[in-house]
Every structure is written in C-alpha cells, then in structure tokens.
XYZ file of C-alpha atoms in Angstrom:
459
model
C -45.944 28.350 -2.242
C -45.597 27.547 1.445
C -44.850 23.867 0.746
C -41.951 24.584 -1.606
C -38.531 23.647 -0.243
C -35.640 25.890 -1.109
C -32.567 23.847 -1.955
C -29.039 25.223 -2.366
C -28.148 26.046 -5.908
C -25.691 23.631 -7.541
C -23.201 26.442 -8.175
C -23.264 27.505 -4.496
C -22.936 23.904 -3.339
C -19.995 23.335 -5.654
C -18.345 26.556 -4.446
C -18.737 25.541 -0.785
C -17.418 22.096 -1.610
C -14.308 23.630 -3.175
C -13.769 25.772 -0.088
C -13.888 22.767 2.247
C -10.468 21.266 3.053
C -9.727 18.036 1.221
C -7.400 16.522 3.795
C -8.366 15.065 7.158
C -5.772 17.285 8.776
C -7.363 20.413 7.284
C -10.880 19.336 8.208
C -9.981 18.550 11.810
C -8.118 21.845 12.077
C -11.145 23.696 10.687
C -13.461 21.946 13.162
C -11.143 22.820 16.033
C -10.906 26.438 14.851
C -14.696 26.739 14.522
C -15.253 25.267 17.974
C -12.598 27.490 19.520
C -14.094 30.545 17.767
C -17.545 29.876 19.208
C -16.137 29.264 22.674
C -13.926 32.370 22.572
C -16.851 34.450 21.285
C -19.049 33.375 24.178
C -16.276 34.003 26.701
C -15.486 37.403 25.177
C -19.110 38.528 25.294
C -19.466 37.320 28.871
C -16.174 38.916 29.933
C -17.020 42.294 28.419
C -20.542 42.206 29.870
C -19.083 41.556 33.337
C -16.454 44.259 32.794
C -19.075 46.851 31.784
C -21.247 45.911 34.727
C -18.258 46.246 37.031
C -17.310 49.650 35.606
C -20.884 50.871 36.002
C -20.917 49.593 39.579
C -17.712 51.530 40.266
C -19.267 54.675 38.767
C -22.342 54.221 40.963
C -20.141 53.779 44.039
C -18.300 56.963 43.235
C -21.573 58.868 42.750
C -22.969 57.621 46.048
C -19.746 58.519 47.830
C -19.940 62.046 46.480
C -23.656 62.245 47.388
C -22.871 61.127 50.928
C -20.161 63.784 51.169
C -22.575 66.473 49.937
C -25.260 65.213 52.333
C -23.012 66.140 55.283
C -23.268 69.791 54.247
C -27.092 69.797 54.267
C -28.977 70.744 57.476
C -32.508 69.324 57.726
C -33.048 69.892 61.452
C -34.640 73.291 61.107
C -37.842 74.453 59.589
C -36.068 74.836 56.256
C -33.379 72.939 54.455
C -30.076 74.789 54.568
C -26.838 74.112 52.677
C -23.819 74.779 54.834
C -20.719 76.366 53.393
C -17.466 74.298 53.495
C -13.867 74.754 52.431
C -14.400 72.262 49.587
C -17.662 73.791 48.501
C -16.600 74.284 44.871
C -15.391 70.701 44.600
C -18.517 69.293 46.233
C -20.874 71.344 44.047
C -19.441 69.957 40.786
C -22.269 68.104 38.967
C -24.460 68.151 42.105
C -28.142 69.087 42.442
C -29.738 69.660 45.882
C -33.504 69.506 46.303
C -35.700 70.345 49.277
C -38.707 68.179 48.622
C -39.458 68.983 44.999
C -37.804 72.417 45.034
C -34.333 72.846 43.507
C -31.952 74.581 45.902
C -28.642 74.333 44.011
C -27.514 73.170 40.620
C -24.178 73.115 38.776
C -23.348 76.006 36.521
C -24.154 75.433 32.864
C -26.268 72.348 33.737
C -28.696 73.096 30.920
C -30.813 70.142 29.772
C -29.226 67.831 32.335
C -31.229 69.596 35.101
C -34.463 68.190 33.673
C -33.024 64.665 34.032
C -31.983 65.427 37.617
C -35.444 66.877 38.375
C -37.123 63.722 37.118
C -34.756 61.501 39.097
C -35.283 63.516 42.338
C -39.059 63.500 41.818
C -39.112 59.718 41.804
C -37.559 59.611 45.247
C -35.356 57.015 46.874
C -31.936 55.861 45.782
C -31.953 55.532 42.014
C -29.460 55.716 39.159
C -30.030 56.394 35.461
C -27.868 56.840 32.374
C -28.434 59.836 30.131
C -26.857 60.898 26.879
C -26.747 64.665 27.101
C -23.648 66.100 25.460
C -22.005 62.745 26.155
C -22.700 59.667 28.264
C -23.534 60.583 31.879
C -24.559 58.627 34.931
C -26.852 60.216 37.549
C -27.704 58.891 41.000
C -30.109 60.269 43.641
C -29.443 60.053 47.386
C -32.190 61.032 49.927
C -31.082 63.008 53.017
C -33.145 62.513 56.186
C -32.762 62.643 59.930
C -34.385 66.000 60.606
C -37.706 67.688 60.232
C -37.241 68.161 56.512
C -36.264 65.887 53.697
C -33.779 66.669 50.981
C -32.408 64.891 47.927
C -28.932 65.030 46.471
C -28.422 64.171 42.786
C -24.887 63.659 41.514
C -23.697 63.179 37.923
C -20.580 61.559 36.493
C -19.130 61.547 32.994
C -18.971 57.938 31.740
C -16.561 58.656 28.909
C -13.474 57.359 30.805
C -15.388 54.229 31.766
C -16.633 53.738 28.217
C -13.061 54.229 26.996
C -11.847 51.593 29.442
C -14.597 49.212 28.288
C -13.689 49.809 24.641
C -10.025 49.230 25.445
C -10.928 45.953 27.174
C -13.029 44.932 24.189
C -10.272 45.671 21.670
C -7.715 43.959 23.869
C -9.884 40.881 24.275
C -10.527 40.728 20.513
C -6.805 40.985 19.804
C -6.140 38.280 22.385
C -8.881 36.142 20.804
C -7.279 36.494 17.383
C -3.906 35.439 18.762
C -5.459 32.501 20.621
C -7.366 31.326 17.541
C -4.255 31.559 15.372
C -2.285 29.574 17.959
C -5.150 27.079 18.271
C -5.244 26.515 14.510
C -1.456 26.173 14.243
C -1.192 23.836 17.239
C -4.145 21.771 16.026
C -2.576 21.292 12.603
C 0.692 20.353 14.246
C -0.945 17.936 16.685
C -3.158 16.353 14.018
C -0.181 16.060 11.692
C 1.810 14.250 14.379
C -1.185 12.074 15.234
C -1.680 11.120 11.578
C 1.999 10.412 11.001
C 1.534 6.707 11.905
C -1.308 6.561 9.354
C 1.019 7.848 6.627
C 3.606 5.322 7.740
C 1.009 2.548 7.580
C -0.035 3.698 4.103
C 3.557 3.629 2.837
C 4.125 0.226 4.406
C 0.934 -1.167 2.866
C 2.126 -0.007 -0.568
C 5.509 -1.655 -0.077
C 4.025 -4.839 1.334
C 1.611 -5.223 -1.550
C 4.505 -4.796 -3.981
C 6.719 -7.487 -2.429
C 3.971 -9.753 -0.991
C 5.389 -9.271 2.488
C 4.097 -11.175 5.495
C 4.486 -8.164 7.806
C 1.619 -7.082 10.042
C 0.361 -3.699 11.198
C -0.535 -5.107 14.594
C 3.149 -5.807 15.408
C 3.899 -2.088 15.681
C 3.308 0.180 18.654
C 0.427 2.567 17.961
C -2.292 4.326 19.980
C -5.323 2.220 20.828
C -7.422 3.525 17.934
C -4.688 2.936 15.370
C -3.901 -0.447 16.909
C -7.515 -1.488 16.316
C -7.309 -0.148 12.778
C -4.074 -2.094 12.264
C -5.709 -5.280 13.531
C -8.624 -4.809 11.121
C -6.210 -4.168 8.248
C -4.253 -7.303 9.183
C -7.449 -9.344 8.927
C -8.176 -7.849 5.500
C -4.587 -8.476 4.370
C -4.788 -12.082 5.535
C -7.958 -12.564 3.526
C -6.408 -10.997 0.442
C -3.261 -13.094 0.785
C -5.359 -16.211 1.287
C -7.298 -15.438 -1.882
C -4.062 -14.838 -3.764
C -2.641 -18.148 -2.497
C -5.809 -19.935 -3.569
C -5.625 -18.279 -6.957
C -1.978 -19.271 -7.434
C -2.715 -22.787 -6.226
C -5.679 -23.142 -8.577
C -3.632 -21.831 -11.501
C -0.786 -24.207 -10.724
C -3.081 -27.199 -10.272
C -4.944 -26.491 -13.488
C -1.732 -26.189 -15.464
C -0.381 -29.347 -13.807
C -3.468 -31.444 -14.482
C -4.067 -30.123 -17.988
C -0.507 -30.838 -19.073
C -1.122 -34.585 -19.637
C -4.255 -34.408 -21.871
C -2.752 -31.447 -23.698
C 0.389 -33.485 -24.357
C -1.788 -36.284 -25.728
C -3.513 -33.867 -28.118
C -0.163 -32.466 -29.320
C 1.308 -35.958 -29.748
C -1.681 -37.177 -31.743
C -1.588 -34.109 -33.978
C 2.154 -34.504 -34.589
C 1.707 -38.202 -35.358
C -1.245 -37.495 -37.675
C 0.616 -34.720 -39.561
C 3.835 -36.714 -39.962
C 2.531 -38.619 -42.986
C -0.761 -39.336 -44.764
C -3.216 -41.407 -42.724
C -6.151 -43.579 -43.593
C -9.690 -42.625 -42.694
C -9.702 -45.109 -39.815
C -6.453 -43.710 -38.430
C -7.765 -40.152 -38.752
C -10.957 -41.166 -36.969
C -8.912 -42.766 -34.177
C -6.851 -39.592 -33.867
C -10.010 -37.514 -33.643
C -11.358 -39.816 -30.966
C -8.174 -39.518 -28.896
C -8.297 -35.722 -29.194
C -11.986 -35.671 -28.221
C -11.300 -37.873 -25.187
C -8.405 -35.651 -24.146
C -10.549 -32.520 -24.562
C -13.321 -34.087 -22.488
C -10.729 -34.979 -19.864
C -9.554 -31.371 -19.801
C -13.124 -30.192 -19.350
C -13.658 -32.639 -16.493
C -10.431 -31.490 -14.859
C -11.481 -27.841 -15.083
C -14.968 -28.537 -13.710
C -13.626 -30.582 -10.807
C -10.944 -28.111 -9.727
C -13.201 -25.067 -10.157
C -15.920 -26.724 -8.083
C -13.337 -27.382 -5.399
C -12.116 -23.766 -5.537
C -15.710 -22.512 -5.135
C -16.427 -24.968 -2.351
C -19.074 -26.431 -4.588
C -20.199 -29.933 -5.444
C -17.194 -32.050 -4.502
C -19.191 -33.639 -1.705
C -22.199 -34.329 -3.963
C -23.377 -37.971 -3.915
C -21.788 -40.276 -6.460
C -19.988 -43.591 -6.831
C -17.019 -44.645 -8.915
C -16.093 -48.216 -9.889
C -12.476 -48.476 -8.847
C -11.030 -51.265 -11.029
C -12.408 -50.107 -14.441
C -11.045 -46.631 -13.773
C -7.647 -48.026 -12.764
C -7.458 -50.252 -15.850
C -8.184 -47.279 -18.084
C -5.192 -45.539 -16.526
C -2.926 -48.507 -17.263
C -3.797 -48.194 -20.963
C -2.924 -44.518 -21.313
C -0.287 -43.595 -23.919
C 2.048 -41.914 -21.427
C 2.692 -45.261 -19.644
C 6.207 -46.364 -20.747
C 6.286 -49.573 -22.764
C 8.833 -51.226 -20.491
C 6.575 -50.931 -17.451
C 4.131 -53.549 -16.275
C 1.090 -51.921 -14.674
C -1.411 -54.236 -13.023
C -4.698 -53.551 -11.261
C -6.333 -56.254 -9.183
C -8.759 -56.776 -6.359
C -12.462 -57.503 -5.924
C -15.209 -55.326 -7.363
C -15.287 -52.258 -5.143
C -16.927 -48.874 -5.445
C -15.778 -45.608 -3.902
C -18.387 -43.186 -2.593
C -17.098 -40.226 -4.614
C -17.947 -38.859 -8.094
C -15.961 -40.592 -10.886
C -14.339 -37.353 -12.046
C -13.086 -36.654 -8.532
C -11.780 -40.215 -8.151
C -9.778 -39.819 -11.361
C -8.246 -36.559 -10.127
C -7.186 -38.214 -6.856
C -5.620 -41.280 -8.454
C -4.097 -39.637 -11.516
C -1.148 -37.844 -9.785
C -0.203 -41.018 -7.906
C -0.146 -43.181 -11.047
C 1.679 -40.472 -13.018
C 4.430 -40.254 -10.386
C 4.669 -44.047 -10.127
C 5.087 -44.441 -13.905
C 7.594 -41.572 -13.943
C 9.965 -43.049 -11.351
C 9.387 -46.825 -11.602
C 12.155 -49.005 -13.025
C 10.102 -51.939 -14.326
C 6.820 -52.363 -12.463
C 3.884 -50.450 -11.050
C 1.234 -52.312 -9.058
C -2.195 -50.954 -8.183
C -4.344 -52.831 -5.703
C -7.874 -51.961 -4.572
C -9.710 -53.610 -1.666
C -12.360 -52.989 0.927
C -11.486 -51.888 4.449
C -13.652 -51.635 7.594
C -13.938 -47.877 7.189
C -14.132 -47.612 3.381
C -12.031 -48.388 0.324
C -8.244 -48.588 0.000
C -6.216 -48.153 -3.186
C -2.482 -48.902 -3.030
C -0.090 -47.574 -5.684
C 3.323 -49.297 -5.469
C 6.374 -48.853 -7.718
C 9.898 -50.228 -7.715
C 11.602 -46.874 -8.209
C 14.085 -45.073 -5.929
C 11.402 -44.116 -3.418
C 11.239 -40.906 -1.402
C 14.387 -39.749 0.438
C 13.736 -39.967 4.203
C 14.680 -36.298 4.870
C 12.059 -35.219 2.329
C 9.167 -37.262 3.748
C 7.843 -34.376 5.858
C 7.620 -32.092 2.795
C 6.154 -34.656 0.428
C 2.649 -33.175 0.418
C 3.625 -29.502 0.517
C 2.766 -27.597 -2.700
C 5.729 -26.794 -4.947
C 8.193 -29.098 -3.132
C 10.269 -31.725 -4.973
C 12.900 -34.050 -3.520
C 15.312 -33.509 -6.437
C 14.303 -30.821 -8.970
C 17.283 -31.776 -11.158
C 16.418 -35.467 -11.511
C 15.484 -35.040 -15.179
C 11.748 -35.579 -14.640
C 9.191 -32.871 -15.242
C 6.781 -31.755 -12.567
C 5.972 -28.807 -10.341
C 5.422 -30.584 -7.034
C 1.648 -30.035 -7.147
C 0.222 -33.470 -7.927
C 0.521 -35.140 -4.509
C -0.750 -32.079 -2.561
C -3.717 -31.903 -4.945
C -4.503 -35.597 -4.512
C -4.432 -35.322 -0.709
C -6.529 -32.128 -0.659
C -9.213 -33.591 -2.926
C -9.309 -36.810 -0.913
C -9.716 -34.899 2.341
C -12.521 -32.825 0.823
C -14.678 -35.990 0.741
C -13.507 -37.413 4.057
C -10.646 -39.512 2.661
C -6.868 -39.379 2.903
C -3.669 -39.983 0.916
C -0.652 -41.261 2.856
C 2.881 -42.419 2.120
C 4.326 -45.595 3.655
C 7.960 -44.827 4.567
C 8.558 -48.428 5.650
C 8.069 -49.869 2.168
C 11.372 -50.652 0.405
C 12.474 -50.672 -2.257
C 10.361 -48.165 -4.159
C 7.412 -46.165 -2.919
C 3.968 -47.095 -1.617
C 1.049 -44.650 -1.471
C -2.320 -45.511 0.060
C -5.577 -43.748 -0.829
C -8.442 -44.065 1.663
C -11.925 -43.149 0.430
C -15.498 -43.682 1.651
C -17.176 -46.812 0.348
C -19.908 -46.469 -2.275
C-alpha cells in the first residue's frame, strides 16, 4: 500500500549500531572523515572536469593550428580551388580532409569510415569540432578557408588517446592523493580530538578521587578552554549541591542520634530497673508509662527534626507555655540529685509549636545539668520584642578562646572532660530558634558559670 512506511529491520539497525564508534573520539573522527570525504570528492570531480576540459581545449587549439597551416596551401583566388604543393606536404596531409564546397578534394590514406564523419562536419559549415569513436577516440575540427572567389573547408583530426591517458593519469593521481589526505585527516583528527579530550579524562579521574576523599577541590580552579571551563563551572555547582546534601544528611543523622540518646537512655534505665527484681503491678505500670513517654518523646524529636530537614512546618502557627514546659524538664530523671533546678517568672507563652520549644530548650538544660556544680536556674520573662528564657549554671563556664566556636557543629571545648556529648546540641538549638525568627546567645560576661539566653517570638 502507498501509505505503508518502511522501517529499518531490527537486525539491520542493531548491525549499524554495532558498527558505530562507541567513543566520542571515534565518532568525531568519523564525522570529520565523512565530511572530508565529501569535500574531497567534490573537489576531485571538479578538478578532473576542469582538467578534461583543458585537455580538450588544447586538442582543439592544435587542430585549428594545423588547419590554419593547411589553409595556407589552398588557393581560392581562381575559378577552382587548388591545393599547392609544399615541402611539408606529407606532414600537413596527415589526418586532413580538404573540401571545395561540398566536394572532397583530398583525404588521408586509409581514412575509411572517418571520412563520413569529416563529410558531415564539412557539410555543416563554419568552425566546428566533434568527437568520434572510430577505431579509437578522435577529435575532428572544421576550418573554413575564404578570401577568394571560391570557398574551401579544411577538416583535421587528432587522436585523443594521449589526452585520455593524461586525464586517466590525473584521475588516478588525484584519487591516490585523496586517499592519502583522508588517511592523514583521520589520523590527525583522532590525535587532535584525543588531545582536546585529555582534560576531560583528567576531570573524570579527579572527580572519582574527589568523591572518594570528599575533597573540596574545584574544576573551575584549573586552566581549561572556554567550553571546558563552563563545563567545570557547571560541575562545581553540582558538586556543591551534592556536598551540601551530604552535609545536611550527616548533620541530620548526628542531631537525631544526639537528641534520641536521652529518651533512649531513659527506656534502657527503666528496663534495667524493672528487670533487676520483681515489681508490683503499680511499679510495672509506672515503668510502662515512663517508656511510653520516652517513646512519644522520640517520635516528637524525629518529627521535628525531619520537618526542619524538609523545610516543612517549623514555622507553622503554635504557642507553647514556657513555665510548665520548663518545670517538666526540672523533674526529668537525668537531673542529678545534688542539683537545684528552679524555673520562675510570670506566665508567658512563646509563639512556636511546643515540640519545637522543647527541642530548643532541651540542649541548653542538658548542658547546664551536665556541668553545674550545685545549681541551675531557669528564668522566663517577656521582652519588648518577644520572650526571653535564661539558663544559668554555676559550672566552669566556657573558656574564652572557645567562645567563637561554641555554636559550630561537632566542636567541644574539652573533649576529654569526662562528659559525653558530640558538640551538636547548642548548634541545633540555635538553628531551630533561628528557623522561627529567634536566637540563642551566650553571655561571656557572666561569671562564674555560664549564661545562655533564648529569644523567641511571643505567643
């Protein structure tokens, strides 16, 4: 049917696909070779056409020269056309026909069938040239002779075999030269493309090494051509995004493990205490309640930190009563018995969700209870621009040289001080507070001990 489309067979398509080069270097070299082949083919055809035309023009010039020489031996001034005898008569008569009007006066010996071609050419009159293939390629030209009472025509013939041989030699030579040029073009293209792609291989090797060691190197710092420099800049942007995602992932993992450690410790402690000896039903119920509260706390921690990592609902409307939340913290089991933890102030509400408020305050109270000698004081009050919560302890405080690194993730003033911790609590508290327009600061002027201030929007 005329509307049926013929599609390549799958086997043919697969075969052509296998023949195609798989590397960019091979493909570019093949494109260059194909383009050069087409260009060389066009130039070769044009060159040989011009060469053949030139050789034919030379043959015609030679024929006309011979016709002019023969014309000098023809006398047309009398009543009849006469051919004069000359010393070079034999040479001039070679492949020459002389006509008086339409009558043949002289012809070469053994002219045979070629005379009919000469007769036809002379009968047409004027200066004309034709090519005939009679016992070989021949070129014939007619030359009228005038200037007297009679008119005559001279027809000369020339064997084109030497000219055809020269044309064939030019064609073979040009084809050989084309083959050499195409081979050189392919080799030079592969070499040039290989050198041009060398920076790409270097960039590939560097990317592999950088990903293995988490390097902070950049492609854009190296000297490359403009195209590769743009590619390097784009790759640097992608690498920065990947590294940012990896940092966020590590930070989220660290913060989750840091925040989940406390409720998990409560669950383990309750289970150890419950398994140590038989317990009454009321004690078992109390243990179950503590475990349930700790599990709910873990769930709240996960939801809060995951929402923050997704850029989700941390800024959703909500209010938290400050003092009840602080008093619940003072009653937690991990507060040492020798510490006095107080929470005072008027009834204030913070304009943040309760779960988020707990995550902001929890690291500050945990650190205060960890380092305090005898007392931790928590004070909440209203301020002109929101709510303030102060957490003050009578511990050793923060060493002045370490103040600038206090809120950097993973940094601790003295990792060998005998207290656990990964240096993630304070950075987490500040980051969560800033996510809702608040802040966590340290007061270096408070001595002895440490004083942290949390600023949050009012509810």
